[in-house]
Short mmCIF file of C-alpha atoms in Angstrom, two decimals:
data_model
loop_
_atom_site.label_atom_id
_atom_site.label_comp_id
_atom_site.label_asym_id
_atom_site.label_seq_id
_atom_site.Cartn_x
_atom_site.Cartn_y
_atom_site.Cartn_z
CA MET A 196 -4.57 -1.42 54.70
CA ALA A 197 -4.37 0.55 57.87
CA GLU A 198 -1.90 0.25 60.72
CA ILE A 199 -2.47 0.45 64.41
CA CYS A 200 -0.07 0.42 67.40
CA CYS A 201 -0.67 -1.94 70.25
CA GLY A 202 0.95 -4.64 72.32
CA LEU A 203 2.11 -5.25 75.85
CA VAL A 204 5.15 -6.86 77.35
CA ASN A 205 5.09 -9.47 80.05
CA GLU A 206 6.30 -8.97 83.61
CA SER A 207 9.78 -10.32 82.97
CA GLU A 208 10.34 -7.67 80.33
CA ALA A 209 9.22 -4.85 82.57
CA SER A 210 11.54 -2.38 84.22
CA PRO A 211 12.77 -2.85 87.81
CA PRO A 212 10.60 -1.19 90.48
CA CYS A 213 13.34 1.37 91.16
CA GLU A 214 12.64 3.00 87.84
CA SER A 215 8.83 3.26 88.34
CA SER A 216 8.80 7.04 88.56
CA SER A 217 10.79 7.71 85.44
CA ARG A 218 9.26 8.36 82.00
CA SER A 219 11.64 5.87 80.37
CA ALA A 220 10.59 3.10 82.75
CA ARG A 221 6.86 3.62 81.83
CA ARG A 222 7.78 3.46 78.19
CA ARG A 223 9.59 0.13 78.78
CA ARG A 224 6.67 -1.29 80.67
CA LEU A 225 4.24 -0.50 77.86
CA GLU A 226 6.21 -1.15 74.75
CA ILE A 227 4.52 0.05 71.58
CA ARG A 228 4.82 -2.39 68.70
CA ARG A 229 3.63 -1.73 65.18
CA ILE A 230 1.42 -4.42 63.73
CA LYS A 231 -0.71 -4.63 60.61
CA PHE A 232 -4.39 -4.56 61.11
CA VAL A 233 -6.53 -6.60 58.76
CA PRO A 234 -10.23 -5.69 58.71
CA GLY A 235 -12.51 -8.33 60.18
CA VAL A 236 -9.98 -10.09 62.31
CA THR A 237 -11.06 -10.92 65.90
CA PRO A 238 -9.17 -12.56 68.66
CA LEU A 239 -11.63 -15.39 68.66
CA GLU A 240 -10.43 -16.35 65.20
CA ALA A 241 -6.90 -16.94 66.24
CA GLU A 242 -5.54 -20.40 65.35
CA ASN A 243 -2.39 -21.68 66.87
CA GLY A 244 -1.62 -18.18 68.04
CA VAL A 245 -1.90 -16.77 64.48
CA LYS A 246 -4.76 -14.47 63.55
CA ARG A 247 -6.56 -15.51 60.38
CA PRO A 248 -7.62 -12.80 58.04
CA ARG A 249 -11.21 -12.84 57.04
CA PHE A 250 -10.59 -11.87 53.48
CA GLU A 251 -9.44 -14.98 51.51
CA LEU A 252 -8.79 -15.44 47.86
CA CYS A 253 -10.67 -18.15 46.00
CA SER A 254 -10.38 -19.64 42.59
CA ALA A 255 -12.51 -18.20 39.77
CA GLY A 256 -16.16 -18.94 40.03
CA SER A 257 -15.89 -20.52 43.44
CA ILE A 258 -16.55 -19.42 47.02
CA PRO A 259 -16.12 -22.17 49.58
CA ARG A 260 -18.97 -22.49 51.99
CA LEU A 261 -16.65 -22.40 55.03
CA CYS A 262 -15.04 -19.18 53.80
CA ASP A 263 -16.42 -16.27 55.74
CA ASN A 264 -15.14 -13.80 53.14
CA ALA A 265 -14.19 -14.26 49.61
CA VAL A 266 -12.74 -12.35 46.66
CA ASP A 267 -12.78 -13.52 43.08
CA SER A 268 -11.76 -11.86 39.76
CA CYS A 269 -11.19 -12.61 36.14
CA ASP A 270 -9.58 -10.46 33.57
CA GLY A 271 -10.78 -12.42 30.46
CA SER A 272 -7.42 -14.15 29.63
CA GLU A 273 -5.48 -15.23 32.60
CA ALA A 274 -6.23 -15.02 36.41
CA GLU A 275 -3.98 -15.65 39.30
CA VAL A 276 -5.43 -17.22 42.43
CA ALA A 277 -4.01 -17.81 45.88
CA VAL A 278 -4.12 -21.32 47.40
CA GLU A 279 -2.85 -22.69 50.67
CA SER A 280 0.18 -24.31 49.07
CA GLY A 281 1.24 -21.15 47.25
CA HIS A 282 0.38 -19.38 44.01
CA ARG A 283 -0.72 -21.05 40.78
CA LYS A 284 -2.13 -19.80 37.50
CA ILE A 285 -5.21 -21.09 35.74
CA LEU A 286 -5.72 -20.30 32.08
CA LEU A 287 -9.18 -19.14 30.98
CA PRO A 288 -10.50 -18.98 27.45
CA ALA A 289 -10.30 -15.64 25.69
CA GLY A 290 -13.48 -13.58 25.65
CA LEU A 291 -14.47 -14.11 29.21
CA PRO A 292 -16.10 -10.93 30.59
CA LYS A 293 -13.93 -9.19 33.09
CA TYR A 294 -15.63 -9.35 36.47
CA GLY A 295 -14.80 -9.18 40.21
CA MET A 296 -16.68 -10.17 43.25
CA ALA A 297 -16.26 -9.73 46.99
CA SER A 298 -18.33 -11.38 49.73
CA VAL A 299 -17.82 -10.56 53.40
CA CYS A 300 -19.51 -11.61 56.59
CA GLY A 301 -19.25 -8.03 58.04
CA ARG A 302 -20.82 -7.55 61.44
CA ARG A 303 -23.14 -10.45 61.31
CA ARG A 304 -22.41 -13.62 63.21
CA ASP A 305 -22.97 -15.88 60.20
CA MET A 306 -22.41 -15.65 56.51
CA GLU A 307 -25.72 -16.15 54.70
CA ASP A 308 -24.85 -14.54 51.26
CA ALA A 309 -23.84 -16.49 48.18
CA VAL A 310 -22.45 -15.33 44.87
CA ALA A 311 -22.65 -17.30 41.60
CA VAL A 312 -20.74 -16.51 38.37
CA HIS A 313 -21.11 -18.78 35.34
CA PRO A 314 -19.46 -17.50 32.12
CA TRP A 315 -20.77 -19.19 28.95
CA PHE A 316 -23.37 -21.03 30.97
CA CYS A 317 -25.72 -21.26 27.90
CA ARG A 318 -25.55 -20.68 24.10
CA MET A 319 -28.65 -19.38 22.41
CA ASP A 320 -27.51 -19.20 18.83
CA ARG A 321 -24.83 -21.74 17.89
CA GLU A 322 -24.29 -20.31 14.43
CA ASN A 323 -23.59 -16.74 15.72
CA ASN A 324 -21.85 -17.84 19.02
CA ASN A 325 -24.42 -15.92 21.07
CA GLU A 326 -22.91 -16.79 24.46
CA LEU A 327 -24.70 -15.98 27.68
CA HIS A 328 -23.00 -15.13 31.00
CA TYR A 329 -24.68 -15.54 34.33
CA PHE A 330 -24.03 -13.43 37.37
CA ALA A 331 -26.04 -13.61 40.62
CA VAL A 332 -26.18 -12.53 44.21
CA TYR A 333 -28.23 -14.49 46.83
CA ASP A 334 -28.99 -13.03 50.28
CA GLY A 335 -30.15 -15.76 52.61
CA HIS A 336 -32.14 -15.26 55.80
CA GLY A 337 -32.95 -17.63 58.70
CA CYS A 338 -29.95 -19.75 57.52
CA SER A 339 -27.66 -20.02 54.50
CA HIS A 340 -28.80 -23.29 52.96
CA VAL A 341 -31.45 -21.79 50.66
CA ALA A 342 -28.93 -19.24 49.32
CA MET A 343 -26.49 -22.09 48.77
CA LYS A 344 -29.11 -24.15 46.96
CA CYS A 345 -29.74 -21.24 44.68
CA LYS A 346 -26.07 -20.96 44.02
CA GLU A 347 -25.84 -24.57 43.08
CA ARG A 348 -29.06 -24.98 41.07
CA LEU A 349 -30.65 -21.75 39.80
CA HIS A 350 -28.39 -21.24 36.80
CA GLU A 351 -28.97 -24.86 35.75
CA LEU A 352 -32.69 -24.28 35.89
CA VAL A 353 -32.41 -21.08 33.87
CA LYS A 354 -30.36 -22.89 31.28
CA GLU A 355 -32.93 -25.68 31.02
CA GLU A 356 -35.69 -23.16 30.53
CA LEU A 357 -33.76 -21.27 27.80
CA GLU A 358 -32.82 -24.43 25.92
CA LYS A 359 -36.53 -25.21 25.53
CA LYS A 360 -36.58 -22.16 23.19
CA GLU A 361 -34.90 -23.09 19.90
CA ALA A 362 -34.84 -19.61 18.22
CA SER A 363 -35.43 -16.76 20.67
CA ALA A 364 -35.97 -16.71 24.36
CA ASP A 365 -39.09 -15.44 26.19
CA TRP A 366 -36.94 -14.03 28.96
CA LYS A 367 -39.80 -13.12 31.25
CA GLN A 368 -41.39 -16.52 31.10
CA ALA A 369 -38.11 -18.40 31.35
CA MET A 370 -36.98 -16.52 34.43
CA GLU A 371 -40.34 -16.78 36.19
CA GLN A 372 -40.46 -20.48 35.50
CA SER A 373 -36.88 -20.93 36.69
CA PHE A 374 -37.53 -19.12 39.95
CA SER A 375 -40.73 -21.07 40.59
CA ARG A 376 -38.93 -24.36 40.09
CA MET A 377 -36.14 -23.20 42.40
CA ASP A 378 -38.64 -22.22 45.07
CA LYS A 379 -40.30 -25.67 44.89
CA GLU A 380 -36.88 -27.33 45.16
CA ALA A 381 -35.88 -25.21 48.12
CA ILE A 382 -39.17 -25.95 49.97
CA ALA A 383 -38.98 -29.64 49.23
CA TRP A 384 -35.34 -29.76 50.49
CA ASN A 385 -36.32 -27.70 53.56
CA GLU A 386 -38.94 -30.27 54.41
CA SER A 387 -36.40 -33.11 54.24
CA VAL A 388 -33.91 -31.33 56.46
CA VAL A 389 -33.14 -33.25 59.68
CA ARG A 390 -32.58 -31.30 62.80
CA GLY A 391 -28.94 -30.64 63.31
CA SER A 392 -27.91 -31.33 59.74
CA CYS A 393 -27.05 -27.69 59.18
CA ARG A 394 -26.40 -24.69 61.35
CA CYS A 395 -30.05 -23.50 61.15
CA GLU A 396 -31.13 -22.30 64.50
CA LEU A 397 -34.73 -23.09 64.05
CA GLN A 398 -36.33 -25.52 66.62
CA THR A 399 -38.58 -27.09 64.01
CA PRO A 400 -37.32 -29.90 61.80
CA GLU A 401 -39.07 -28.35 58.80
CA CYS A 402 -37.03 -25.21 58.07
CA ASP A 403 -39.98 -23.21 56.74
CA ALA A 404 -38.58 -19.90 57.98
CA VAL A 405 -35.52 -20.08 55.69
CA GLY A 406 -35.31 -18.24 52.41
CA SER A 407 -33.18 -16.11 50.11
CA THR A 408 -33.40 -13.14 47.81
CA ALA A 409 -32.05 -13.60 44.27
CA VAL A 410 -30.85 -10.95 41.77
CA VAL A 411 -29.75 -12.54 38.52
CA ALA A 412 -28.14 -10.81 35.57
CA ILE A 413 -27.67 -12.45 32.17
CA VAL A 414 -25.25 -10.66 29.90
CA THR A 415 -25.47 -11.21 26.20
CA PRO A 416 -23.60 -9.42 23.46
CA ASP A 417 -26.54 -6.95 23.05
CA LYS A 418 -28.78 -7.16 26.14
CA ILE A 419 -28.69 -7.30 29.90
CA ILE A 420 -31.49 -9.34 31.35
CA VAL A 421 -32.13 -8.84 35.17
CA ALA A 422 -34.47 -10.94 37.26
CA ASN A 423 -34.90 -9.80 40.83
CA CYS A 424 -36.78 -11.35 43.76
CA GLY A 425 -36.16 -9.55 47.03
CA ASP A 426 -34.17 -6.53 48.09
CA SER A 427 -30.85 -7.26 46.46
CA ARG A 428 -30.24 -4.97 43.52
CA ALA A 429 -28.74 -4.59 40.05
CA VAL A 430 -27.49 -1.17 38.87
CA LEU A 431 -26.09 -0.24 35.46
CA CYS A 432 -23.46 2.44 35.22
CA ARG A 433 -23.94 4.19 31.78
CA ASN A 434 -21.80 7.17 30.87
CA GLY A 435 -21.31 7.95 34.51
CA LYS A 436 -25.02 7.77 35.50
CA ALA A 437 -26.68 5.09 37.67
CA ILE A 438 -29.56 3.26 36.04
CA PRO A 439 -31.37 0.82 38.36
CA LEU A 440 -32.23 -2.45 36.60
CA SER A 441 -34.30 -3.78 39.44
CA ASN A 442 -36.68 -2.42 42.08
CA ASP A 443 -36.42 -3.63 45.66
CA HIS A 444 -39.35 -5.71 46.95
CA LYS A 445 -40.09 -4.00 50.21
CA PRO A 446 -43.40 -4.67 52.02
CA ASP A 447 -44.23 -0.93 52.14
CA ARG A 448 -43.88 -0.51 48.35
CA PRO A 449 -47.47 0.45 47.42
CA ASP A 450 -48.07 -2.30 44.91
CA GLU A 451 -46.54 -4.89 47.10
CA LEU A 452 -48.47 -3.59 50.14
CA ASN A 453 -51.75 -3.96 48.15
CA ARG A 454 -50.86 -7.45 46.98
CA ILE A 455 -50.04 -8.67 50.51
CA GLN A 456 -53.32 -7.13 51.88
CA GLU A 457 -55.42 -8.51 49.11
CA ALA A 458 -53.96 -11.99 49.93
CA GLY A 459 -55.08 -11.60 53.54
CA GLY A 460 -51.74 -10.67 55.00
CA ARG A 461 -50.56 -7.63 56.94
CA VAL A 462 -47.53 -5.37 57.03
CA ILE A 463 -46.45 -4.68 60.61
CA TYR A 464 -43.86 -1.99 61.41
CA TRP A 465 -41.23 -3.66 63.71
CA GLU A 466 -37.95 -1.94 63.13
CA GLY A 467 -39.23 -1.25 59.66
CA PRO A 468 -41.99 -2.63 57.60
CA ARG A 469 -42.13 -6.44 57.79
CA VAL A 470 -44.58 -9.07 56.41
CA LEU A 471 -46.57 -10.22 59.40
CA GLY A 472 -44.00 -8.42 61.43
CA VAL A 473 -41.39 -10.97 60.50
CA LEU A 474 -39.81 -10.59 56.98
CA SER A 475 -38.50 -7.30 55.82
CA MET A 476 -38.94 -8.19 52.12
CA SER A 477 -42.09 -9.04 50.20
CA ARG A 478 -40.58 -11.53 47.71
CA ALA A 479 -38.19 -14.32 48.27
CA ILE A 480 -37.36 -17.95 47.34
CA GLY A 481 -38.35 -20.29 50.20
CA ASP A 482 -40.09 -18.95 53.39
CA ASN A 483 -43.02 -21.37 52.95
CA TYR A 484 -44.52 -20.29 56.21
CA LEU A 485 -45.21 -16.74 54.81
CA LYS A 486 -46.93 -17.96 51.59
CA PRO A 487 -48.98 -16.61 49.74
CA TYR A 488 -47.98 -13.15 51.13
CA VAL A 489 -44.34 -13.64 50.17
CA ILE A 490 -44.01 -14.87 46.63
CA CYS A 491 -41.05 -16.09 44.54
CA GLU A 492 -42.17 -14.35 41.26
CA PRO A 493 -39.29 -12.24 39.95
CA GLU A 494 -39.54 -8.93 38.20
CA VAL A 495 -37.70 -9.08 34.84
CA THR A 496 -36.17 -6.13 33.00
CA ILE A 497 -34.52 -6.31 29.61
CA THR A 498 -32.01 -3.52 28.73
CA ASP A 499 -30.22 -2.99 25.45
CA ARG A 500 -26.52 -2.58 25.76
CA THR A 501 -24.83 0.55 24.39
CA PRO A 502 -21.18 1.65 23.88
CA GLU A 503 -21.67 4.07 26.80
CA ASP A 504 -22.10 1.26 29.28
CA ASP A 505 -19.40 1.24 31.89
CA CYS A 506 -20.17 -1.53 34.37
CA LEU A 507 -22.90 -3.58 35.97
CA ILE A 508 -23.15 -3.81 39.77
CA LEU A 509 -25.02 -6.47 41.62
CA GLY A 510 -25.21 -6.31 45.36
CA SER A 511 -27.00 -7.59 48.53
CA ASP A 512 -28.91 -5.14 50.68
CA GLY A 513 -25.77 -4.94 52.94
CA LEU A 514 -24.30 -2.70 50.28
CA TRP A 515 -27.39 -0.77 49.28
CA ASP A 516 -28.60 0.01 52.79
CA VAL A 517 -25.60 2.35 53.24
CA VAL A 518 -24.48 3.18 49.69
CA SER A 519 -26.68 4.90 47.09
CA ASN A 520 -26.82 3.90 43.44
CA ASP A 521 -24.96 7.00 42.34
CA THR A 522 -22.21 6.62 44.91
CA ALA A 523 -21.69 2.94 43.95
CA CYS A 524 -21.45 3.73 40.25
CA GLY A 525 -19.17 6.66 40.87
CA VAL A 526 -16.78 4.54 42.99
CA ALA A 527 -16.78 1.60 40.53
CA ARG A 528 -16.37 3.87 37.51
CA MET A 529 -13.50 5.78 39.16
CA CYS A 530 -11.72 2.54 40.02
CA LEU A 531 -12.16 1.00 36.58
CA ASN A 532 -11.20 4.20 34.61
CA GLY A 533 -8.25 4.81 36.84
CA LYS A 534 -6.88 1.39 36.25
CA ARG A 535 -7.48 1.43 32.51
CA ARG A 536 -5.52 4.71 32.16
CA ARG A 537 -2.68 3.91 34.47
CA PRO A 538 0.46 2.55 32.72
CA SER A 539 2.39 -0.09 34.54
CA SER A 540 5.71 1.04 32.97
CA PRO A 541 6.98 4.12 31.15
CA GLU A 542 7.12 2.11 27.90
CA LYS A 543 3.43 1.41 27.81
CA ASP A 544 0.88 3.83 26.47
CA VAL A 545 -1.68 5.56 28.62
CA GLY A 546 -5.13 4.05 28.01
CA VAL A 547 -3.99 0.39 28.04
CA ASP A 548 -5.60 -1.74 30.68
CA ASN A 549 -2.71 -3.05 32.75
CA SER A 550 -4.58 -4.38 35.73
CA ASP A 551 -5.54 -8.05 36.06
CA LYS A 552 -7.87 -7.40 38.97
CA VAL A 553 -9.64 -4.18 38.03
CA CYS A 554 -13.16 -5.32 38.76
CA SER A 555 -12.01 -7.19 41.84
CA ASP A 556 -10.51 -3.95 43.17
CA ALA A 557 -13.86 -2.22 42.46
CA SER A 558 -15.89 -4.87 44.11
CA MET A 559 -13.62 -4.85 47.20
CA LEU A 560 -13.62 -1.02 47.36
CA LEU A 561 -17.44 -1.07 47.47
CA THR A 562 -17.43 -3.72 50.07
CA LYS A 563 -15.04 -1.72 52.28
CA LEU A 564 -17.11 1.40 51.81
CA ALA A 565 -20.27 -0.39 53.05
CA LEU A 566 -18.31 -1.66 56.09
CA ALA A 567 -16.81 1.80 56.76
CA ARG A 568 -20.42 3.15 56.73
CA ARG A 569 -21.34 0.66 59.42
CA SER A 570 -23.45 -1.69 57.34
CA SER A 571 -24.82 -4.31 59.80
CA ASP A 572 -25.49 -7.06 57.23
CA ASN A 573 -23.43 -9.41 55.09
CA VAL A 574 -22.11 -7.57 52.03
CA SER A 575 -21.73 -9.17 48.64
CA VAL A 576 -20.87 -7.23 45.46
CA VAL A 577 -20.28 -8.33 41.84
CA VAL A 578 -18.88 -5.86 39.31
CA VAL A 579 -18.91 -6.61 35.61
CA ASP A 580 -16.83 -4.49 33.16
CA LEU A 581 -19.19 -3.98 30.26
CA LYS A 582 -16.42 -2.36 28.20
CA LYS A 583 -14.77 -5.68 27.82
CA ALA A 584 -17.71 -8.18 28.05
CA THR A 585 -18.75 -9.75 24.80
#
């Protein structure tokens, strides 16, 4: 947290006119006061004369819609969260993967990102306790309601598709079907939206120009399944090296460009490549007015986990536009390793993890790095510690 010096005194506190020429008088007129500066606070956000910080703590697995910025973390045994009435503790079952997430509005006027974390959202093999953990980042455009619908529903659709398979899951088919169902639900909901029922700025009652990217990671004891639709991204940090688990769907990507042109669409360069000169991504959930050029079919990757895996990073393009994969992995790994090795007291051995918010610190550090590099978009980051996940 940085500190700046500012502040003025009123006329009654100023020095008499006879001292106007002295250096001490000028100092008294312009009194310098030290105050703490919280990133993201603007004068317009002052309530009752008190500035409200834009970073707020939220309970595990939850980011309120009205919260411009949110931070969440879990250490796998016990997490402490801040609420308006004070501090309380919630107990979480043992074995929960350690994760942290940060979501900030940044320099955008509205917050259109959404983050979803659902530990143990599905069990594939009840005999072997093959638990599945769900992590996702949704980056909305046009308005936030499609991203919020994905946050509320997509994990449930994925669970339904997976439960149809009794023994083993066909991950590609399950994820593609889930995204297709989510797309249909989002479009149907858009068509039923009444003008003024949300903060969508479109002038048409059918919010056809609203959509969202989706990058979903399902962590199992031995695999990481990533389904990506849009330009959000998943990156695995393995033995200090960045391994991309998704490929951004940009309109100028050769295969995407060919697909769009074969469907009769065009890619127009307007402050970058855009589908019909409008959308800067070639795949998304929603955006009915751009179909069939913009599709909702995700690309699915399945990666075997190894003991060398450090962490998994999910992020919206607000992060990846200004931070490279290698830099993000280096920052997260440095943060995680530093906290693991730092003893909280002389009696404790070096190498013991003494931080309850290791991943939260890593996600927040990446968010602050993106803002420091002048990211112009919302920034959402999820960091999952694969050393502890089961």
